[in-house]
Short mmCIF file of C-alpha atoms in Angstrom, two decimals:
data_model
loop_
_atom_site.label_atom_id
_atom_site.label_comp_id
_atom_site.label_asym_id
_atom_site.label_seq_id
_atom_site.Cartn_x
_atom_site.Cartn_y
_atom_site.Cartn_z
CA MET A 15 67.79 182.24 156.32
CA HIS A 16 69.36 180.06 159.04
CA ALA A 17 69.62 177.14 156.62
CA ALA A 18 70.89 179.23 153.72
CA ALA A 19 73.69 180.69 155.82
CA SER A 20 74.72 177.23 156.99
CA ILE A 21 75.33 176.08 153.39
CA GLY A 22 77.00 179.33 152.31
CA VAL A 23 74.26 180.90 150.20
CA LYS A 24 71.88 183.84 150.58
CA ALA A 25 68.17 183.12 150.50
CA ASP A 26 66.17 185.44 148.26
CA ILE A 27 62.75 185.10 149.90
CA LYS A 28 59.65 186.35 148.11
CA TYR A 29 56.08 186.15 149.33
CA LEU A 30 53.25 185.21 146.99
CA SER A 31 49.58 185.40 147.99
CA SER A 32 47.61 182.21 147.42
CA ASP A 33 44.37 184.12 148.01
CA VAL A 34 43.32 184.01 144.36
CA VAL A 35 40.75 182.02 142.41
CA GLU A 36 43.52 180.22 140.53
CA LEU A 37 47.25 180.70 140.96
CA ASP A 38 48.93 181.58 137.65
CA PRO A 39 51.83 179.19 136.91
CA GLU A 40 53.68 182.16 135.42
CA ASP A 41 53.89 183.61 138.95
CA LEU A 42 55.91 180.56 140.02
CA LYS A 43 58.35 180.21 137.13
CA ASN A 44 61.17 182.16 138.79
CA PHE A 45 61.10 180.27 142.08
CA ASP A 46 63.71 177.62 142.87
CA GLY A 47 61.71 176.30 145.82
CA ILE A 48 58.20 176.61 147.20
CA LEU A 49 57.27 176.72 150.88
CA ILE A 50 53.63 176.26 151.87
CA PRO A 51 53.41 177.55 155.46
CA GLY A 52 51.01 176.82 158.28
CA GLY A 53 47.78 178.65 158.82
CA PHE A 54 44.12 178.37 159.72
CA GLY A 55 41.00 178.57 157.59
CA GLU A 56 40.02 178.05 153.97
CA ARG A 57 41.25 181.38 152.63
CA GLY A 58 43.93 180.81 150.00
CA PHE A 59 43.73 177.02 150.27
CA GLU A 60 43.00 176.37 146.60
CA GLY A 61 45.90 178.64 145.64
CA LYS A 62 48.16 176.52 147.85
CA LEU A 63 46.98 173.44 145.96
CA ASP A 64 47.79 175.14 142.65
CA ALA A 65 51.33 175.88 143.87
CA ILE A 66 51.76 172.27 144.99
CA ASP A 67 50.54 171.03 141.62
CA TYR A 68 53.09 173.27 139.90
CA ALA A 69 55.87 171.92 142.11
CA ILE A 70 54.84 168.35 141.34
CA GLU A 71 54.69 168.92 137.58
CA ASN A 72 58.01 170.81 137.46
CA ASN A 73 60.02 168.97 140.14
CA VAL A 74 60.47 172.17 142.16
CA PRO A 75 61.60 171.54 145.77
CA LEU A 76 58.48 171.73 147.93
CA PHE A 77 58.14 172.05 151.71
CA GLY A 78 54.77 172.01 153.46
CA ILE A 79 54.42 172.95 157.13
CA CYS A 80 51.29 172.06 159.15
CA LEU A 81 48.42 173.23 156.88
CA GLY A 82 51.05 173.11 154.12
CA MET A 83 51.52 169.39 154.76
CA GLN A 84 47.75 168.92 154.82
CA SER A 85 47.57 170.77 151.49
CA MET A 86 50.11 168.36 150.00
CA VAL A 87 48.08 165.37 151.19
CA THR A 88 44.89 166.91 149.77
CA GLN A 89 46.41 167.63 146.37
CA PHE A 90 48.01 164.18 146.18
CA ALA A 91 44.61 162.63 146.95
CA ARG A 92 42.90 164.76 144.28
CA ARG A 93 45.44 163.60 141.73
CA ASN A 94 44.99 159.96 142.73
CA GLY A 95 41.34 159.03 142.74
CA TYR A 96 39.76 161.49 145.18
CA PRO A 97 38.88 164.55 143.07
CA ASP A 98 36.87 166.23 145.82
CA ALA A 99 39.32 165.53 148.65
CA ASN A 100 39.50 168.27 151.25
CA SER A 101 39.87 169.04 154.94
CA SER A 102 36.90 168.90 157.29
CA GLU A 103 38.26 172.12 158.77
CA PHE A 104 36.59 173.85 155.82
CA ASP A 105 33.53 171.65 155.32
CA ASP A 106 32.10 169.12 157.78
CA ASN A 107 30.08 167.35 155.08
CA LEU A 108 32.79 165.98 152.80
CA GLU A 109 32.85 162.82 150.73
CA PHE A 110 36.62 162.48 151.07
CA PRO A 111 37.89 164.19 154.27
CA VAL A 112 41.54 163.20 153.91
CA ILE A 113 42.30 165.69 156.71
CA ASP A 114 40.05 165.46 159.75
CA MET A 115 39.83 166.00 163.48
CA MET A 116 40.45 162.93 165.61
CA GLU A 117 37.30 161.43 167.12
CA GLU A 118 38.38 162.12 170.71
CA GLN A 119 38.98 165.78 169.82
CA LYS A 120 35.48 166.15 168.34
CA LYS A 121 34.00 165.55 171.78
CA ILE A 122 35.79 168.59 173.26
CA LYS A 123 33.62 171.70 173.14
CA ASN A 124 36.26 174.25 174.11
CA MET A 125 38.03 174.97 170.80
CA GLY A 126 41.38 175.67 172.46
CA GLY A 127 41.23 172.22 174.03
CA THR A 128 41.12 170.53 170.63
CA MET A 129 44.58 171.68 169.58
CA ARG A 130 47.63 169.45 169.74
CA LEU A 131 50.11 171.78 171.38
CA GLY A 132 53.70 171.42 172.54
CA SER A 133 56.42 168.85 172.04
CA TYR A 134 55.73 165.32 170.79
CA ASP A 135 57.97 162.40 169.91
CA CYS A 136 58.21 161.27 166.30
CA LYS A 137 59.58 158.10 164.72
CA ILE A 138 61.41 158.53 161.41
CA ILE A 139 61.25 155.82 158.76
CA GLU A 140 64.66 154.74 157.50
CA GLY A 141 65.47 155.06 153.81
CA THR A 142 63.43 158.24 153.34
CA LYS A 143 64.59 161.75 152.46
CA THR A 144 63.39 162.75 155.92
CA HIS A 145 65.75 160.23 157.52
CA GLU A 146 68.53 161.50 155.30
CA ALA A 147 67.87 165.04 156.54
CA TYR A 148 67.74 164.20 160.25
CA GLY A 149 70.30 161.41 160.34
CA GLU A 150 68.43 159.81 163.22
CA ILE A 151 65.26 157.85 163.90
CA ASP A 152 63.85 159.30 167.13
CA ILE A 153 63.11 163.03 167.13
CA GLU A 154 60.97 165.49 169.05
CA GLU A 155 59.07 168.36 167.45
CA ARG A 156 56.67 171.10 168.50
CA HIS A 157 53.06 171.19 167.37
CA ARG A 158 50.27 173.74 167.10
CA HIS A 159 47.31 172.44 165.13
CA ARG A 160 43.84 170.97 165.37
CA TYR A 161 43.45 168.65 162.36
CA GLU A 162 45.32 165.49 161.39
CA PHE A 163 45.92 163.12 158.49
CA ASN A 164 42.81 160.91 158.28
CA ASN A 165 43.93 157.31 158.77
CA ASP A 166 40.87 156.05 156.87
CA TYR A 167 42.77 156.97 153.68
CA ARG A 168 46.23 155.99 154.83
CA ASP A 169 46.58 152.55 153.27
CA ASP A 170 45.07 153.53 149.93
CA LEU A 171 47.13 156.71 149.54
CA GLN A 172 50.27 154.75 150.42
CA ASP A 173 49.32 152.13 147.83
CA LYS A 174 49.12 154.99 145.32
CA GLY A 175 52.63 156.14 146.20
CA LEU A 176 52.38 158.55 149.11
CA ILE A 177 55.36 158.08 151.42
CA ILE A 178 54.77 158.32 155.15
CA SER A 179 58.22 159.05 156.54
CA GLY A 180 57.40 159.98 160.13
CA THR A 181 54.76 158.88 162.63
CA SER A 182 54.01 159.05 166.32
CA PRO A 183 55.89 156.31 168.23
CA ASP A 184 52.73 154.16 168.33
CA ASP A 185 52.40 154.54 164.52
CA PHE A 186 48.92 156.08 164.88
CA LEU A 187 49.49 159.72 163.89
CA VAL A 188 51.06 160.67 160.58
CA GLU A 189 53.68 163.33 161.23
CA ILE A 190 55.68 163.58 157.98
CA ILE A 191 54.89 162.73 154.36
CA GLU A 192 56.87 162.75 151.13
CA LEU A 193 55.58 162.86 147.57
CA PRO A 194 56.84 160.07 145.31
CA ASN A 195 58.95 160.50 142.18
CA HIS A 196 60.07 163.96 143.21
CA PRO A 197 63.58 165.22 144.04
CA TRP A 198 62.44 166.88 147.30
CA ALA A 199 58.83 167.21 148.46
CA ILE A 200 58.31 166.87 152.20
CA GLY A 201 55.42 167.92 154.41
CA CYS A 202 55.42 167.88 158.21
CA GLN A 203 52.52 168.25 160.62
CA PHE A 204 54.65 170.05 163.22
CA HIS A 205 56.35 173.46 163.11
CA PRO A 206 60.11 173.04 162.51
CA GLU A 207 60.61 176.83 162.59
CA PHE A 208 60.00 176.71 166.35
CA LYS A 209 63.29 174.87 166.85
CA SER A 210 65.50 176.49 164.20
CA ARG A 211 68.29 178.81 165.38
CA PRO A 212 70.81 181.02 163.51
CA ASN A 213 73.69 178.76 164.55
CA ARG A 214 71.64 175.55 164.38
CA PRO A 215 69.20 175.47 161.46
CA HIS A 216 66.49 172.88 161.56
CA PRO A 217 67.48 169.74 159.60
CA LEU A 218 64.44 169.91 157.31
CA PHE A 219 65.07 173.55 156.41
CA LYS A 220 68.72 172.79 155.74
CA SER A 221 67.86 169.83 153.51
CA PHE A 222 65.24 171.95 151.73
CA LEU A 223 67.75 174.74 151.03
CA GLU A 224 70.29 172.22 149.75
CA ALA A 225 67.64 170.90 147.34
CA ILE A 226 66.78 174.45 146.26
CA TYR A 227 70.44 175.27 145.61
CA LYS A 228 70.83 172.12 143.54
CA TYR A 229 67.66 172.93 141.57
CA SER A 230 68.84 176.51 140.93
CA LYS A 231 71.99 175.15 139.25
CA ASN A 232 70.09 172.92 136.81
#
């Protein structure tokens, strides 16, 4: 709503449960944009992947936040050579854990201690839609999650087209991804809603709403 107001439109927000065996594409036909929010646990995960697949096939603006970003990575991997790709949050015996817990986190027994919490620096890659949205290279965003993009698959997924548009300053952690050949499909590991304000919408939300408005006019 912050972002919609800033570009002079009213957001008509509807909630759709992904907690189904298979999400019906008909349920998505009237949406001009799809937001996959954060969350914990496997419930509704496959439905999220169905919604992402619909957005990919129909060029619908797509924004994934935290688990939503991880869902986008998972679905991209499934479409590009890793049919059983998943997150080790849901199964610790996976063939293709494209989302996983970092090794140093696995040694921590107190579950709360394994979360990446608070504000972290992020480096934006120039020439990406993310850079276009922020208009700067060095940003700081707030996190609340336990699992990360698995770097074991990073080079191959990039070779297959996945765009990594934001990383930690040391280039180790993947913070933001974009799907290729799509008008607007961005996923971020952090929670941009934590920093959005009525008079200062978060840049990614604003860019997302601009893409939605453009799509709605097509």
